[in-house]
mmCIF file of C-alpha atoms in Angstrom:
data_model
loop_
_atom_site.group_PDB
_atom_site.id
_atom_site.type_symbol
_atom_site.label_atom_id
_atom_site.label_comp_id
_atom_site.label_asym_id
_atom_site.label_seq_id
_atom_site.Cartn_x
_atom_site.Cartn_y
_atom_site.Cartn_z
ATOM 1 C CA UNK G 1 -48.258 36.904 61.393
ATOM 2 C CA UNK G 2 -48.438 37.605 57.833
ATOM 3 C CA UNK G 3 -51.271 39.274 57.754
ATOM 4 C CA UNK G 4 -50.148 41.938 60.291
ATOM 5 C CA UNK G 5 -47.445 42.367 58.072
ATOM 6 C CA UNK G 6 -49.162 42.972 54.943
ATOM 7 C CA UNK G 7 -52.089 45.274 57.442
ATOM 8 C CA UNK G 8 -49.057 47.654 58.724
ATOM 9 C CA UNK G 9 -47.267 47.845 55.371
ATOM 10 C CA UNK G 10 -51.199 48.869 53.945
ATOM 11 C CA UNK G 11 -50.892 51.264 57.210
ATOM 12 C CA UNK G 12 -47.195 52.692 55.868
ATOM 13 C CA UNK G 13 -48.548 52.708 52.486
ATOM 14 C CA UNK G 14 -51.223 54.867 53.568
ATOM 15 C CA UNK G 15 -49.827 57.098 55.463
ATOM 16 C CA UNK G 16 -46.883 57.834 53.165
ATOM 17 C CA UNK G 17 -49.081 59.171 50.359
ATOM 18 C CA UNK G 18 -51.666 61.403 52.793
ATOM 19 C CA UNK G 19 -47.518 62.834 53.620
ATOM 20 C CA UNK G 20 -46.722 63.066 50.129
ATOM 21 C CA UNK G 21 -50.491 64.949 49.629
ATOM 22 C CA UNK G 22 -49.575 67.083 52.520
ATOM 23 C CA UNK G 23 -46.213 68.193 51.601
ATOM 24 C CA UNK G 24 -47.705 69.077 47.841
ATOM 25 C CA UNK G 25 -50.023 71.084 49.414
ATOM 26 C CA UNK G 26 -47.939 72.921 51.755
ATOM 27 C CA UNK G 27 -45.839 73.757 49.540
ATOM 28 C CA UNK G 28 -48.152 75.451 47.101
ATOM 29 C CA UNK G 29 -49.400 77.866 50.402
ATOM 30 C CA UNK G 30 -48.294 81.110 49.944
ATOM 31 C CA UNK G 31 -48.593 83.881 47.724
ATOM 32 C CA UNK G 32 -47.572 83.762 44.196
ATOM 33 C CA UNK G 33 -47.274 87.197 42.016
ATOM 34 C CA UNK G 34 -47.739 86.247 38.132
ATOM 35 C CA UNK G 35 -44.683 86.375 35.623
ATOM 36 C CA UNK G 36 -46.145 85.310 32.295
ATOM 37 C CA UNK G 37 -49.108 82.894 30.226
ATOM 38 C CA UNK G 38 -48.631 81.589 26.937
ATOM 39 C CA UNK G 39 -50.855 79.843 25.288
ATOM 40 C CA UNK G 40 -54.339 80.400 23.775
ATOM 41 C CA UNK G 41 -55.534 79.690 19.985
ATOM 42 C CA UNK G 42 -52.539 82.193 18.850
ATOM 43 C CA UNK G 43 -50.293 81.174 21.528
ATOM 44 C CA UNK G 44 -49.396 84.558 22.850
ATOM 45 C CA UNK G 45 -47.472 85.420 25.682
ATOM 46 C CA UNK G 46 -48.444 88.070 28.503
ATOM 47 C CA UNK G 47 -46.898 89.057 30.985
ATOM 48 C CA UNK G 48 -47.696 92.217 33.787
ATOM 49 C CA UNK G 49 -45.926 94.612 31.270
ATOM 50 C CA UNK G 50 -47.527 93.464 27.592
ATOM 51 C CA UNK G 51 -51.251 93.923 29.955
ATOM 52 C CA UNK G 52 -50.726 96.374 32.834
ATOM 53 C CA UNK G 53 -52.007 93.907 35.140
ATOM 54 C CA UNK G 54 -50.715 92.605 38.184
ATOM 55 C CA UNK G 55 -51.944 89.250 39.181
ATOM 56 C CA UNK G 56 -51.218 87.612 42.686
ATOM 57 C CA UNK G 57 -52.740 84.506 43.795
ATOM 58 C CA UNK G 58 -53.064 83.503 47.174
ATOM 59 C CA UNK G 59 -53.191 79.619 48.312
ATOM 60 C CA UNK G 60 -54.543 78.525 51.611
ATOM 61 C CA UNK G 61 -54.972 74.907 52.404
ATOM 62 C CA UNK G 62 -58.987 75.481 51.379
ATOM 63 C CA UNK G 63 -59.025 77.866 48.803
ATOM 64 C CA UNK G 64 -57.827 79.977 45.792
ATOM 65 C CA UNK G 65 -58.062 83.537 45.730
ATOM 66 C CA UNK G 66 -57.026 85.194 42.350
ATOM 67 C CA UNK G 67 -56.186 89.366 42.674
ATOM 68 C CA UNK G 68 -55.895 91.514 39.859
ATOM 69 C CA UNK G 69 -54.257 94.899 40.290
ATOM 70 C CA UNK G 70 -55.425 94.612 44.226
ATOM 71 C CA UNK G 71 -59.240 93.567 43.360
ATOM 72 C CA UNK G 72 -60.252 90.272 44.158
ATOM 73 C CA UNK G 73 -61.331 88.450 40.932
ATOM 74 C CA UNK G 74 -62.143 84.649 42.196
ATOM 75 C CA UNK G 75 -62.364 82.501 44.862
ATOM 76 C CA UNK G 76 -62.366 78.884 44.658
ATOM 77 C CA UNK G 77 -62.176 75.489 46.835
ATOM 78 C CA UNK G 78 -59.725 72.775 45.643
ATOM 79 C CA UNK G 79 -58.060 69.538 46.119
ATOM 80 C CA UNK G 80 -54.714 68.440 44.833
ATOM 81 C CA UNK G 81 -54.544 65.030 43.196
ATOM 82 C CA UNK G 82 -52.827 62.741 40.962
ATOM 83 C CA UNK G 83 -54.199 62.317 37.471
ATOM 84 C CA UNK G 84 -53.945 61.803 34.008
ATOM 85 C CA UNK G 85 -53.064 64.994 31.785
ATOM 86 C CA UNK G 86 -55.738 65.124 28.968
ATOM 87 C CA UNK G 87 -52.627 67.056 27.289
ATOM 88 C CA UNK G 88 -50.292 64.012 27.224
ATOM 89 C CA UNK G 89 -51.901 60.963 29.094
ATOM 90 C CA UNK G 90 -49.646 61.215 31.967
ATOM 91 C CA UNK G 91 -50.008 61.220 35.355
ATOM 92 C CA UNK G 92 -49.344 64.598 37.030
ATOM 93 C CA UNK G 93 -49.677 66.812 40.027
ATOM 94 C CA UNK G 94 -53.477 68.736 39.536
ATOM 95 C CA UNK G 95 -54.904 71.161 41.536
ATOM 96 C CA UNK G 96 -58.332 70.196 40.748
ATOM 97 C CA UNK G 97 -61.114 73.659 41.702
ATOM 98 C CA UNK G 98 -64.642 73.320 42.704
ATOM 99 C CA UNK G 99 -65.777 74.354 39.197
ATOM 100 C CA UNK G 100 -63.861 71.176 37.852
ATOM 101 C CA UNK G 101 -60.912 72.997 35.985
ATOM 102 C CA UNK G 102 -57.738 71.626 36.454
ATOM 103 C CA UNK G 103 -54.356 73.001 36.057
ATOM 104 C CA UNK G 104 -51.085 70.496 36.589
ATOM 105 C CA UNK G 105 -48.307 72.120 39.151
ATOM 106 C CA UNK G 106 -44.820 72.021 39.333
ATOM 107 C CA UNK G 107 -42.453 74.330 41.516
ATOM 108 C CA UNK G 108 -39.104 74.561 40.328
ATOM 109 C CA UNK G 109 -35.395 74.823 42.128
ATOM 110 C CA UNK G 110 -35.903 78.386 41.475
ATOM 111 C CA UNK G 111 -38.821 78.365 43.853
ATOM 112 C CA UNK G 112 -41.205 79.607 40.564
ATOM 113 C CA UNK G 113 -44.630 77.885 40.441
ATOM 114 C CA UNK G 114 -45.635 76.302 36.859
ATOM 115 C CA UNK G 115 -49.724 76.194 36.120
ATOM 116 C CA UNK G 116 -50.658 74.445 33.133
ATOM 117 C CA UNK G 117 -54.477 73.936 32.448
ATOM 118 C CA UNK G 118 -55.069 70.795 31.552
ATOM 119 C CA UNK G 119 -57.208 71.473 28.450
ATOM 120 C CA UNK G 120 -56.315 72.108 24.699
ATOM 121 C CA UNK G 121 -55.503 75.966 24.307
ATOM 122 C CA UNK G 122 -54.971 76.553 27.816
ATOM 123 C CA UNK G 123 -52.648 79.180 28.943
ATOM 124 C CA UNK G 124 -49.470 78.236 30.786
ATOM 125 C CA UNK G 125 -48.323 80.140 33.734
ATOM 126 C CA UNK G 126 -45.518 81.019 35.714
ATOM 127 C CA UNK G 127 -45.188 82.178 39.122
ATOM 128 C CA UNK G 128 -42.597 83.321 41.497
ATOM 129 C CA UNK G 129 -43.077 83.467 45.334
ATOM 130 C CA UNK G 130 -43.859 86.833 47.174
ATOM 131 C CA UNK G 131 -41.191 87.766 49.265
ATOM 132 C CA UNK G 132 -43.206 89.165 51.627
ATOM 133 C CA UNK G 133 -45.240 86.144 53.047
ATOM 134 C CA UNK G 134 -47.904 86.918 55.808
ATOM 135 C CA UNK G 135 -47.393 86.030 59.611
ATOM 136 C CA UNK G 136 -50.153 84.191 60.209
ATOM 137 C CA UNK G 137 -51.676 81.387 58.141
ATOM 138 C CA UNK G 138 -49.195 80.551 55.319
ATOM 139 C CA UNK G 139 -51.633 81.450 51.920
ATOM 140 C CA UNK G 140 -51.496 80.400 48.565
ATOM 141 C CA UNK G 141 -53.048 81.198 45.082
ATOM 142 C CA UNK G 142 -53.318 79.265 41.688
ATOM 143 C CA UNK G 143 -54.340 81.851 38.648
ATOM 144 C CA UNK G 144 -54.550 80.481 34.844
ATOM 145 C CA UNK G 145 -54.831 82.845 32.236
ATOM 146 C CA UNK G 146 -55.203 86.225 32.502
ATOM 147 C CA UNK G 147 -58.031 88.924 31.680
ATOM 148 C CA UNK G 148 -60.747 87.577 30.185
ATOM 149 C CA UNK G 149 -59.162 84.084 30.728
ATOM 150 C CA UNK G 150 -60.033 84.341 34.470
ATOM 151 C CA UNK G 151 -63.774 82.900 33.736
ATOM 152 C CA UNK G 152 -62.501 79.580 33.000
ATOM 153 C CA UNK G 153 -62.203 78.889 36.827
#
């Protein structure tokens, strides 16, 4: 008897975090359209005004699609996982992208998405959620950095 218990509360532990993974993930889907990065060596700021670009990223449950002014600029696969921040030694949200680079999520009560690259002189970035979400599949981007910043993917 006590080891059925301790099999269906592995079961329930299980399943709780592949929930906890899915929720995290669904609610990154969508499509984000940039507000600001700071960061960098200098630790500037930008924002759509400061570089006449307008950034939208678009999240599906397999991929990453970054848009600049309309243009598609990258396209990756990712994962989201728990790990440790090289920035602070904490354990975080990551979405971690084919190419390795990681960037630690939050989304705030104000329904804005926060993308931090985990590395030193990243750029931090904010997000706010389109308004006008497609019908069909729910998508979803994650962007860090802008301009030339984009190859770090």
């Amino acid at each position: 008897m006590k080891k059925l218990f301790l099999l269906l509360v592995l079961v329930w532990a299980i399943s709780c975090e592949r929930q906890d993974e899915n929720s995290t993930k669904e609610s990154l889907i969508g499509n984000w359209e940039w507000i600001s990065s700071t960061g960098g060596i200098d630790g500037r700021t930008e924002t759509p005004a400061s570089t006449g670009k307008q950034v939208k990223i678009v999240i599906t449950k397999d991929s990453v699609k970054v848009y600049e002014n309309s243009v598609l600029k990258q396209k990756n696969s990712y994962k989201i996982s728990r790990e440790k921040s090289v920035l602070d030694n904490k354990i975080k949200d990551m979405i971690i992208y084919n190419s390795g680079f990681r960037d630690s999520f939050m989304i705030d009560s104000q329904n804005q998405l926060h993308l931090i690259g985990d590395c030193f002189d990243c750029f931090a970035s904010l997000y706010k959620k389109a308004e006008n979400q497609p019908s069909q599949a729910r998508q979803i981007a994650s962007f860090w950095g802008t301009g030339a910043v984009i190859s770090i993917f």
